[in-house]
Coordinates of C-alpha atoms in Angstrom, one line a residue:
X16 CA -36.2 -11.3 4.0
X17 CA -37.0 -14.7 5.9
X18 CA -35.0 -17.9 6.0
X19 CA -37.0 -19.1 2.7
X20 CA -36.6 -16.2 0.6
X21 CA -32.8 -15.8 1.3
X22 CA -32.2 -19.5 0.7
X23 CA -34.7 -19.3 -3.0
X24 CA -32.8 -16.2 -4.1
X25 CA -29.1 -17.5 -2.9
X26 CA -29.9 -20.7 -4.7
X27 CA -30.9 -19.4 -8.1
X28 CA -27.9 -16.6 -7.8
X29 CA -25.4 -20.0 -7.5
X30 CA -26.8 -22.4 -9.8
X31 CA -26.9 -19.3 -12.8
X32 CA -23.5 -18.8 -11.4
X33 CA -22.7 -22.0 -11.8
X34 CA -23.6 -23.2 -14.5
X35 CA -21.9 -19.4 -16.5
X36 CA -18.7 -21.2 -15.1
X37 CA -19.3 -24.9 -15.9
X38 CA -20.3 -23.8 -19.4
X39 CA -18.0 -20.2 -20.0
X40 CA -15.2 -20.1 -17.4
X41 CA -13.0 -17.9 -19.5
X42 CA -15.6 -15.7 -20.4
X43 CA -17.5 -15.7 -16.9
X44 CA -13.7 -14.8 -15.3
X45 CA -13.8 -11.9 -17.7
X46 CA -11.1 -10.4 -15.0
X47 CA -8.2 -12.4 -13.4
X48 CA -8.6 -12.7 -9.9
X49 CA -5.8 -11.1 -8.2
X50 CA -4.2 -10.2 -11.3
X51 CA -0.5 -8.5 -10.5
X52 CA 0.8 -5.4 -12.7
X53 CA 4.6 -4.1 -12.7
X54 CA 3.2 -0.6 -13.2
X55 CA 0.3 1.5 -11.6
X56 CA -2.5 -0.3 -13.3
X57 CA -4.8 3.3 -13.8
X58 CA -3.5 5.4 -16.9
X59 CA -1.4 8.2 -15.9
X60 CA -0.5 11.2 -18.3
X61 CA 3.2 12.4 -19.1
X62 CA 2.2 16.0 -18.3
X63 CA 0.7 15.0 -14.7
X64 CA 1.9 16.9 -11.8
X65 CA 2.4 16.3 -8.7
X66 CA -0.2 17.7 -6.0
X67 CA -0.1 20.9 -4.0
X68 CA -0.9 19.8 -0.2
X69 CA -2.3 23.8 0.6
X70 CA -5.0 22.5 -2.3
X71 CA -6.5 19.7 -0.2
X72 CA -10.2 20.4 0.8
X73 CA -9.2 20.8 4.6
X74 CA -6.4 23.0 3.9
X75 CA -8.3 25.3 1.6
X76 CA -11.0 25.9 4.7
X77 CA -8.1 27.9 5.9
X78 CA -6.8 30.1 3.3
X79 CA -9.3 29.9 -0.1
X80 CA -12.0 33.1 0.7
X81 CA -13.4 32.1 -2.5
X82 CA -17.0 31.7 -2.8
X83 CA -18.7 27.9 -3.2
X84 CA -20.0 27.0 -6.3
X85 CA -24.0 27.5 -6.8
X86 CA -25.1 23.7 -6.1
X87 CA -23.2 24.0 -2.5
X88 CA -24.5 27.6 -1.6
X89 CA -28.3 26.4 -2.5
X90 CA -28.2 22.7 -1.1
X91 CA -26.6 23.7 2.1
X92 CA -26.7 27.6 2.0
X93 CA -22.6 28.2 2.7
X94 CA -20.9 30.9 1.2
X95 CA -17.2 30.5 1.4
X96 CA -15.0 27.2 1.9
X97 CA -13.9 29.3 4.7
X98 CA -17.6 28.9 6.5
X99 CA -17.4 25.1 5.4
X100 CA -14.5 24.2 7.0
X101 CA -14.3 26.4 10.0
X102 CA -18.1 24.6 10.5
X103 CA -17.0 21.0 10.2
X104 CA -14.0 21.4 12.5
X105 CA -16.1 23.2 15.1
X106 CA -18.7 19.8 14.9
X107 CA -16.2 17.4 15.2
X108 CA -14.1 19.3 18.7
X109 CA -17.6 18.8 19.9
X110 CA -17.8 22.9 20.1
X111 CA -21.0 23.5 18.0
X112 CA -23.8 21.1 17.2
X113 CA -24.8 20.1 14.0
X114 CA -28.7 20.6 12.5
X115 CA -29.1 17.1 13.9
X116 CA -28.2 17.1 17.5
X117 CA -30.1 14.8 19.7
X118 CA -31.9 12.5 17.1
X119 CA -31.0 8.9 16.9
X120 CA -27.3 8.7 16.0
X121 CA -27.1 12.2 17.0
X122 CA -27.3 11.9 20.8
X123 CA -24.8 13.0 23.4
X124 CA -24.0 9.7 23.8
X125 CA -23.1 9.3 19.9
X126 CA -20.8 12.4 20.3
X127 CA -19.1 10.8 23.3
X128 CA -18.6 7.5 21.6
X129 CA -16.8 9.5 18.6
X130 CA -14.8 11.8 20.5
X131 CA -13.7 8.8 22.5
X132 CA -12.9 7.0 19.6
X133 CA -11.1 9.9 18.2
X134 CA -9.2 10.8 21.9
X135 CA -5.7 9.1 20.6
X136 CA -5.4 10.9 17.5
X137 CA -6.9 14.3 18.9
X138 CA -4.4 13.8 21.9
X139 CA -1.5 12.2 20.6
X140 CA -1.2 12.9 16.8
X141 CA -3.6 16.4 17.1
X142 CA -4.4 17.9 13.3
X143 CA -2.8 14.9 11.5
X144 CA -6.4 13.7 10.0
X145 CA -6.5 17.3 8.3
X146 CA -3.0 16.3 6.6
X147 CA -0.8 17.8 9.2
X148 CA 2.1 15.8 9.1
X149 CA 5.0 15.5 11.7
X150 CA 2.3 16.6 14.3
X151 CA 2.5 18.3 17.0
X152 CA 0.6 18.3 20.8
X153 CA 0.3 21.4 22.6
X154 CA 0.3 20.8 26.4
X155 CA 1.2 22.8 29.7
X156 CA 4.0 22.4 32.0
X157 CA 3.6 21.3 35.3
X158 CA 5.5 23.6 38.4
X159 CA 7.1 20.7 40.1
X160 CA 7.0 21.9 43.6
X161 CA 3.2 23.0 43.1
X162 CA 1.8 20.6 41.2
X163 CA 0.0 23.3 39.2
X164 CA -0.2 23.8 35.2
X165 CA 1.3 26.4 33.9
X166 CA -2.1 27.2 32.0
X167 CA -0.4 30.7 30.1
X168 CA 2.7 28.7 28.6
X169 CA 1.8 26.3 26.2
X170 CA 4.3 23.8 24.7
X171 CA 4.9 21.8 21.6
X172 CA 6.1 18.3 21.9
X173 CA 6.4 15.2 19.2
X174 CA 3.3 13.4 19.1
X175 CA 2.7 9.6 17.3
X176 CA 3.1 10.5 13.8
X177 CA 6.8 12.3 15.0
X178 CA 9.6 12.4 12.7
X179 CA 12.6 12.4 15.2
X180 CA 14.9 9.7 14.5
X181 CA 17.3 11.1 17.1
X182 CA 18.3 7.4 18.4
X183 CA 19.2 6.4 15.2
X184 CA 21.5 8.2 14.6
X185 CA 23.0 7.3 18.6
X186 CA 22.8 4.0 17.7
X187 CA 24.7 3.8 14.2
X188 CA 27.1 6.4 15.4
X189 CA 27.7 4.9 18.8
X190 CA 26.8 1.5 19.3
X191 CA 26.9 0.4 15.4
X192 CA 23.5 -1.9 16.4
X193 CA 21.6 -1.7 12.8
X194 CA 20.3 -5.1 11.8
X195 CA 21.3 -6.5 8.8
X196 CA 18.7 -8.5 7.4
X197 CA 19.9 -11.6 4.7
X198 CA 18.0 -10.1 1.8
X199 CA 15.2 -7.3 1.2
X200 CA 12.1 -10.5 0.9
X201 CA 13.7 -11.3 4.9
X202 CA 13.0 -7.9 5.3
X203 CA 9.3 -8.0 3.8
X204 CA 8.5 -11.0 5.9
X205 CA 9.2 -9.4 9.7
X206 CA 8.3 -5.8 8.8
X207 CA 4.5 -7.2 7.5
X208 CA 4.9 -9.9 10.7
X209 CA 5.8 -6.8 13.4
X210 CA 3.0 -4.8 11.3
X211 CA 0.1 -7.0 11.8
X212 CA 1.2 -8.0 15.4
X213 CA 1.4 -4.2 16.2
X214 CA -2.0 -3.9 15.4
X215 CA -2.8 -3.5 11.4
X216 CA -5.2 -5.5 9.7
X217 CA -3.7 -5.4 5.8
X218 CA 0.2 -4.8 5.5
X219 CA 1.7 -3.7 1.4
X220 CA 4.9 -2.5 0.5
X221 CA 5.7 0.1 -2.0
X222 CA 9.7 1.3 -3.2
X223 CA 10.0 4.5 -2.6
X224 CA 10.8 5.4 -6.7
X225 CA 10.2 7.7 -9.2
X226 CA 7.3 6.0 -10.1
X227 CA 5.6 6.4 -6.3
X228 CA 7.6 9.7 -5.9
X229 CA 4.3 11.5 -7.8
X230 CA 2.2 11.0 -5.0
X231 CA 4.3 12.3 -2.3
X232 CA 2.8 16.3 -2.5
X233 CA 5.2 18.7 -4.1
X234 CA 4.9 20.7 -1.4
X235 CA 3.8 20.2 1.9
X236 CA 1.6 22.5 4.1
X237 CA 0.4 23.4 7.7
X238 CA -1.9 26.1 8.9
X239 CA -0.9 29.3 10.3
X240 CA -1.9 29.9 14.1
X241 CA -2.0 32.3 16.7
X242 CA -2.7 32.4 20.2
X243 CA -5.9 33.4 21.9
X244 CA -6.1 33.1 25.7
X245 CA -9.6 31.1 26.4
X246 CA -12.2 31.9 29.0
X247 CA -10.4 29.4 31.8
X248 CA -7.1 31.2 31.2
X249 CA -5.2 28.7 29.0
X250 CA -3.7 29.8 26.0
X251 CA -4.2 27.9 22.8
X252 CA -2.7 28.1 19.2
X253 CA -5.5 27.9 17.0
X254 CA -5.7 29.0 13.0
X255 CA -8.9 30.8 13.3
X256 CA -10.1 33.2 15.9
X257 CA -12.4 31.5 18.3
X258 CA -14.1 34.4 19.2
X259 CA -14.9 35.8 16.0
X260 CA -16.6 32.3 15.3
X261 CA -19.0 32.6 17.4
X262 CA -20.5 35.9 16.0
X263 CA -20.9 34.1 13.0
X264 CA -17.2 35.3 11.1
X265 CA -14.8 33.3 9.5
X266 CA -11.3 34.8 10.4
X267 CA -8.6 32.4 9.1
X268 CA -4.9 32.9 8.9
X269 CA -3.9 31.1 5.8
X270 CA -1.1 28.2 5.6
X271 CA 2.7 28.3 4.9
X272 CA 4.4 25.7 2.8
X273 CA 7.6 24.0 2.0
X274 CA 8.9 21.9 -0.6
X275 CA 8.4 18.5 0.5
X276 CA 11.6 17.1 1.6
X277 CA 12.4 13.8 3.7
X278 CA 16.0 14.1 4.1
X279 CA 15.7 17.8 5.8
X280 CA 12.6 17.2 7.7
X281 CA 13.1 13.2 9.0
X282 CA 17.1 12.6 8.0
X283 CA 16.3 10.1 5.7
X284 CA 16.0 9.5 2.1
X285 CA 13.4 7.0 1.7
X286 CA 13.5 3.3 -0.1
X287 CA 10.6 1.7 0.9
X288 CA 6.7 3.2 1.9
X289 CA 4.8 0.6 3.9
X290 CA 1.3 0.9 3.7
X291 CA -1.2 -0.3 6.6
X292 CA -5.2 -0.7 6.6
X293 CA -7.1 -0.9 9.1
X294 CA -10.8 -2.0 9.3
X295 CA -14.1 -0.4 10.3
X296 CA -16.5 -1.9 11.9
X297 CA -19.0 -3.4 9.7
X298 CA -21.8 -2.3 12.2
X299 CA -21.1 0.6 13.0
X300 CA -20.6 1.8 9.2
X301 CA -24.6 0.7 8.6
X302 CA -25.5 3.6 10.6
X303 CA -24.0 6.2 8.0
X304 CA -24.2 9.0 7.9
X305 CA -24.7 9.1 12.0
X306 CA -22.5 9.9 14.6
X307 CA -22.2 6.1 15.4
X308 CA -21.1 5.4 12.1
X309 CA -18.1 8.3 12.8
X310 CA -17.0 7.0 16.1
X311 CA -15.5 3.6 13.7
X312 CA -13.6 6.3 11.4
X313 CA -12.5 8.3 14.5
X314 CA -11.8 4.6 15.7
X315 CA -9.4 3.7 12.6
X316 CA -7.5 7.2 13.0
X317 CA -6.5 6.5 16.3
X318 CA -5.3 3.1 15.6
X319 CA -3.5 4.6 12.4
X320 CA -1.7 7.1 14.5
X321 CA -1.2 4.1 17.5
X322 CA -0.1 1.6 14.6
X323 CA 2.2 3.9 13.1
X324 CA 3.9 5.2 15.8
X325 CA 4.4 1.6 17.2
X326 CA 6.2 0.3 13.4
X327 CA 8.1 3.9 13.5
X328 CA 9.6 2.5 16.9
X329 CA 9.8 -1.1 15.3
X330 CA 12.4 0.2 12.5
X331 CA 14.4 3.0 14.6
X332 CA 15.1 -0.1 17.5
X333 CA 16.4 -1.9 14.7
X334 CA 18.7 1.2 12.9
X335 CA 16.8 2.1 10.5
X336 CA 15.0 5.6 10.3
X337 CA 11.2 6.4 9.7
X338 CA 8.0 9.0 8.9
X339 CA 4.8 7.8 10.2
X340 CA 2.0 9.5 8.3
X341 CA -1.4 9.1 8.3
X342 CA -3.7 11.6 6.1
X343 CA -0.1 13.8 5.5
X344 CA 3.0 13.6 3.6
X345 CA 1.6 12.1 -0.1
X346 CA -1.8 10.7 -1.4
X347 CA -3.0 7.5 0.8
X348 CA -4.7 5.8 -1.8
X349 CA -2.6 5.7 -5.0
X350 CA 0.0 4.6 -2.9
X351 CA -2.0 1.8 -1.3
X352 CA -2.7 0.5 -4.8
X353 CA 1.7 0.6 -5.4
X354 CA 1.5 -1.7 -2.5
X355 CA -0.6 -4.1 -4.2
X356 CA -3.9 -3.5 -1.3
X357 CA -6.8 -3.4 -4.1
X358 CA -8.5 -1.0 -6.9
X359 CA -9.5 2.3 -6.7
X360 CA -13.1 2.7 -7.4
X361 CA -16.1 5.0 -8.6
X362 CA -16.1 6.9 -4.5
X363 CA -12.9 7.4 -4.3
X364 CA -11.5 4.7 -2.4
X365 CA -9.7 1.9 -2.5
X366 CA -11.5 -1.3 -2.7
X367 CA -9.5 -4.4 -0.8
X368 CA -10.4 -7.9 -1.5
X369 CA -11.1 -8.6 1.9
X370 CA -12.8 -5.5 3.6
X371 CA -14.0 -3.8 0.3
X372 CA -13.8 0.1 1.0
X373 CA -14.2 -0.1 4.9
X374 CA -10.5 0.7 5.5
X375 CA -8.6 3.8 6.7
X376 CA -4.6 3.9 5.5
X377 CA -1.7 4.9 7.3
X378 CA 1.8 4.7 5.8
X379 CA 5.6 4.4 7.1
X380 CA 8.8 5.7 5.0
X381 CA 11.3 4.3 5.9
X382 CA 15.1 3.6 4.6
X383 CA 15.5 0.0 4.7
X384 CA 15.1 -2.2 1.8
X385 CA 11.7 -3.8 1.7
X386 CA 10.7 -6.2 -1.1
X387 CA 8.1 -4.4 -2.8
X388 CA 4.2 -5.5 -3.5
X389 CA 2.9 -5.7 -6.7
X390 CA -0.4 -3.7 -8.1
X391 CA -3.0 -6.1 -8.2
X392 CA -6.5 -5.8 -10.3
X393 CA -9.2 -8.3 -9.5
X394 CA -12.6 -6.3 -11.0
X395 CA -13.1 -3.6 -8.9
X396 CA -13.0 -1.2 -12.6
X397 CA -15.3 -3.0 -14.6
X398 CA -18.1 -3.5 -11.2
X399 CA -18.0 0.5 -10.7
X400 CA -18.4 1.1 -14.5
X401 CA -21.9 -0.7 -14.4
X402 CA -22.8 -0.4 -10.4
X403 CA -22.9 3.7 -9.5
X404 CA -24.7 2.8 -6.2
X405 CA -22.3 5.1 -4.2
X406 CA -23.1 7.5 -6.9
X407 CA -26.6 7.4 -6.8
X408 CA -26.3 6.8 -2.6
X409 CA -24.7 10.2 -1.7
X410 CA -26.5 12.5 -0.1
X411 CA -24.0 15.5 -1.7
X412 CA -24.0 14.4 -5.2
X413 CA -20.4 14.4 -4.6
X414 CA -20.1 10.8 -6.8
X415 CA -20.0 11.4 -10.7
X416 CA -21.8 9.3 -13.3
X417 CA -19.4 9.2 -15.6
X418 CA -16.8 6.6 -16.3
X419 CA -13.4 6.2 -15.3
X420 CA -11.3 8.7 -17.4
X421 CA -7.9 10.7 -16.9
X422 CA -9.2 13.7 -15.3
X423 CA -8.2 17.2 -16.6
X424 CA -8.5 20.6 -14.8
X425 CA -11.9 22.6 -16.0
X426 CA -13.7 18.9 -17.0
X427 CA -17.0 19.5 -16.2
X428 CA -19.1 16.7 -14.6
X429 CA -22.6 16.0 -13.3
X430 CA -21.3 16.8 -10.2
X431 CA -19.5 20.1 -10.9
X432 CA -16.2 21.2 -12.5
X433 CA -12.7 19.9 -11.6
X434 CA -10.9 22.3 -9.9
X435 CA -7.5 22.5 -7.6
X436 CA -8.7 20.4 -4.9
X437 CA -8.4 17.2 -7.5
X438 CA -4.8 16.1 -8.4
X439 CA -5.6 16.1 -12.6
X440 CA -3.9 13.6 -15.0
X441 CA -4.7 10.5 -13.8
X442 CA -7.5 8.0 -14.2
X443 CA -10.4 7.4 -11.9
X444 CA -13.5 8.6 -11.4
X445 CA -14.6 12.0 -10.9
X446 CA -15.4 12.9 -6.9
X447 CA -16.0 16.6 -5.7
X448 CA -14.3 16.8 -2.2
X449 CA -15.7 20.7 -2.1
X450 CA -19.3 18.8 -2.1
X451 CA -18.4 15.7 0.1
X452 CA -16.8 18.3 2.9
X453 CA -20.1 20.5 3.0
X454 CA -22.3 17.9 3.3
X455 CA -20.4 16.8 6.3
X456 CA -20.9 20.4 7.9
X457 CA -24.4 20.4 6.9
X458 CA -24.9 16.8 8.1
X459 CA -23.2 17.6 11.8
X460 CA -20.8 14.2 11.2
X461 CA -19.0 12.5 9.1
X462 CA -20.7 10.8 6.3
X463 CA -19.4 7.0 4.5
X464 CA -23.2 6.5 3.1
X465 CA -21.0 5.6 0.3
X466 CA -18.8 2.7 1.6
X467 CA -22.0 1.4 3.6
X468 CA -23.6 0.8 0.4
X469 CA -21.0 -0.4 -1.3
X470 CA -21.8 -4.0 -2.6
X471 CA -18.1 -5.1 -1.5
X472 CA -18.9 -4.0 1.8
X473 CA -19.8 -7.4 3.1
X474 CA -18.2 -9.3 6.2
X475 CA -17.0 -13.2 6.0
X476 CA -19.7 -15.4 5.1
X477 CA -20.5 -17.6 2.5
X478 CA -22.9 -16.0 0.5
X479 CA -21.1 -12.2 1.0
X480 CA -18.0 -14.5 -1.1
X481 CA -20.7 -15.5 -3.7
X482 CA -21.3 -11.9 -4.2
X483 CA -17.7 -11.0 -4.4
X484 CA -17.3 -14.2 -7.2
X485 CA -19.9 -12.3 -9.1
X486 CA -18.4 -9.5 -9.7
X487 CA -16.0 -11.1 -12.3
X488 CA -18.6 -13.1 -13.9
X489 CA -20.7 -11.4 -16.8
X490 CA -24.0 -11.2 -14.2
X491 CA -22.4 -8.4 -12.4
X492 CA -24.3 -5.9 -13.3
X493 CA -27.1 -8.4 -11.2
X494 CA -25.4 -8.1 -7.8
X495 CA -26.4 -4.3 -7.2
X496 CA -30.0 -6.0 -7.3
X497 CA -29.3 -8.9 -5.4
X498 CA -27.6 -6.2 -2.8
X499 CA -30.3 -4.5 -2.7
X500 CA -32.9 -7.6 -2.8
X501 CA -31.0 -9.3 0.9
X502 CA -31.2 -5.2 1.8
X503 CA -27.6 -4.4 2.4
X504 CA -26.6 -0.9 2.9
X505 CA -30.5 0.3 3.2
X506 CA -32.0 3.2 1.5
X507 CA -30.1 4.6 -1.9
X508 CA -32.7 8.0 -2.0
X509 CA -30.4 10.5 1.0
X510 CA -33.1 12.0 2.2
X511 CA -35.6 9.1 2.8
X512 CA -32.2 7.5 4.2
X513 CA -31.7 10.0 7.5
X514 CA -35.4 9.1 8.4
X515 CA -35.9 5.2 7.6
X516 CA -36.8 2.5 9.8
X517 CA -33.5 0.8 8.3
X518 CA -30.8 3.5 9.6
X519 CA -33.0 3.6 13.3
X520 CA -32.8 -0.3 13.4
X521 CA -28.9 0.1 12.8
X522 CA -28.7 2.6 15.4
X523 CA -30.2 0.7 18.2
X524 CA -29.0 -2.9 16.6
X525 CA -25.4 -1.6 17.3
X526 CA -26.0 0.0 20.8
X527 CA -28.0 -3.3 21.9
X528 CA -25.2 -6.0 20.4
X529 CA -22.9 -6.6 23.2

């Protein structure tokens, strides 16, 4: 679109905008901006239970021998969840290739600039983006008089996201140095202040009640491993056998649980859960579903486990104790809403006002008293009812349809049945992980087609905040249009998408912008 058309087509979108409000500014403001709630603002049932970590989609690639539903086993011709996972995790160590190895956003060089991006988590919070929580990082000793690794004796130390709050309990028992702050909204202001300057982009609070209780996991889980001595002669703990892999077999050793329990596990009962996001970048995410559009996801995890590690220190030097957790512990995104960040939506994810979906989420439990956030609602429901861009976007038909409802176990939906991988009685909209996870292994990356076409995907300007005024005006259902008119987020058809002009130009715009 030239200089002309944009300013013809952003002039008519403001002056019908305009004059809805001059003439109807309680009906065009059909939802309060910003509106706060005292409760979780999606329905939630009496009867709904809290989630089983061991039925997450990554932790079932390691225990469920189940066979995949018919629309997975013909579009990408798995079998088992098993193959699925074991597939995907093999991709992103950089062990196997996907089907599109060295095509644009596929090269070596895209590889490299994801496992960079993903080098801090993978090396100093290892498994936690699989929900791992209180991660471990295996590494060698070194003989001190040689200088040499002691390749056959692995260890297990803390990494980032560790639970050890050791030093607290030195520092109340010994040196009685815990900081009293004057009140908990004291509190709110330098946690959020040491939060942002420690590296996150969006800061909300939660209490830790029996209202956010629900989407801690009722029990928490970690795979089984065992050790397998590798070509070079290191040992590492893996839960599948390596070498069985490779001949094409899926050899998993299931996952153990526990009942999930702060006080045992991190000495603590929590108070407060403070939630961080941290942004993607916007270029980088117009590439989806490339490798270039990965490395910024790989990116946010390691600045997640960084961020988190960094606040965990912040609290324990002041007395108090904390659990960094990134994809672990409890639900990300219900708990981002308690801490008043934005609206779920139609993908998923939660929408923030500022960054739209392209956020990852990393939270802190901690002890001390924090002033709480309240839920806020500012249109994100009543834009997903009528937009189903993501839906019609997603290259796994992962993305129901259908409108937001409290989801039951056995609802069928155009996208397939609800099964244990989807935490039932509660509102939202229908996604099937199974079918998002084996397009990923199919796909050889990660995917986020869904939050690059995502009309609140925009970056600061003025005419991406005239799209975000729309939404709450009754032309809303106009701005997937318009979105699509100014041609944000490129191709909705997935197949033309992997082969358009608009995903190359992406590609090469983002390696050529310095």
């Amino acid at each position: 679109m030239n200089r002309r058309e944009f300013l013809k087509v952003a002039g008519v979108t403001t002056a019908v905008t305009g004059a809805t409000l001059a003439s109807k500014p309680k009906k065009a403001f059909a939802v309060e901006l910003g509106k706060e709630h005292d409760q979780f603002p999606n329905e939630v049932s009496k009867d709904a239970k809290r989630f089983s970590q061991q039925n997450h989609v990554f932790f079932r690639a390691f225990w469920d021998k189940e066979p995949v539903d018919e629309f997975i086993a013909d579009r990408f011709g798995y079998k088992s969840f098993t193959e699925v996972g074991l597939i995907f995790v093999s991709q992103h160590e950089g062990i196997k290739e996907g089907r599109n190895a060295g095509k644009l956003g596929f090269r070596q060089v895209d590889k490299a600039l994801e496992l960079s991006s993903w080098s801090v988590n993978d090396h100093f919070a290892s498994n936690s983006q699989l929900g791992v929580r209180n991660s471990l990082i295996q590494t060698y000793p070194v003989n001190p008089e040689t200088g040499e690794q002691m390749k056959d004796m692995p260890v297990l130390v803390p990494g980032l996201f560790s639970w050890d709050n050791s030093k607290v309990d030195k520092k109340i028992g010994m040196a009685k140095k815990q900081y009293k702050f004057k009140d908990a909204k004291e509190a709110e202001q330098c946690v959020k202040k040491a939060a942002k300057h420690l590296g996150a982009d969006l800061v909300g609070i939660a209490p830790y009640n029996e209202s956010t209780k629900r989407w801690t996991y009722e029990d928490w889980a970690v795979p089984n491993v065992k050790p397998f001595t590798m070509p070079d002669g290191t040992v590492e703990y893996l839960p599948f056998d390596p070498f069985k892999f490779e001949k094409g077999e899926y050899e998993t050793f299931g996952v153990k649980t526990v009942k999930s329990d702060f006080k045992g596990e991190a000495g603590f009962e929590p108070k407060s859960v403070i939630v961080l996001a941290f942004e993607m970048d916007y270029d980088a995410l117009k590439t989806a579903p490339t490798l270039t559009s990965g490395s910024t996801v790989a990116l946010g995890y390691s600045r997640m486990a960084e961020t988190g590690h960094k606040l965990a220190e912040f609290l324990r030097n002041l007395g108090y104790k904390a659990a960094p957790c990134g994809n672990d512990t409890a639900l990300s995104v219900p708990l981002a809403i308690e801490a008043g960040l934005g609206e779920s939506s139609r993908m998923g994810l939660i929408v923030t006002e500022k960054y739209g979906p392209r956020v990852r989420l990393a939270k802190v439990y901690t002890d001390l008293e924090i002033q709480p956030d309240k839920p806020i609602t500012f249109g994100v429901k009543e834009f997903c009812n009528v937009c189903m861009k993501c839906a019609d976007a997603c290259p796994g038909k992962a993305i129901s349809h259908e409108p937001a409802q409290v989801i039951k176990e056995g609802m069928e939906f155009s996208t397939g049945k609800v099964t244990k991988s989807t935490m039932t009685g509660v509102e939202k909209w229908f996604v099937n992980g199974e079918r998002c996870l084996s397009f990923w292994s199919y796909n050889g990356a990660d995917c986020g087609t869904c939050i690059s076409v995502c009309p609140y995907n925009k970056i600061d300007e003025w005419h991406h905040d005239l799209s975000k005024l729309m939404t709450l005006t009754p032309f809303k259902p106009l701005l997937r249009s318009l979105d699509e008119t100014f041609g944000y987020g490129g191709p909705i058809e997935p197949d033309e998408r992997l082969e358009s002009k608009y995903l190359k130009d992406a590609v090469n715009d983002f390696w050529d912008k310095l």
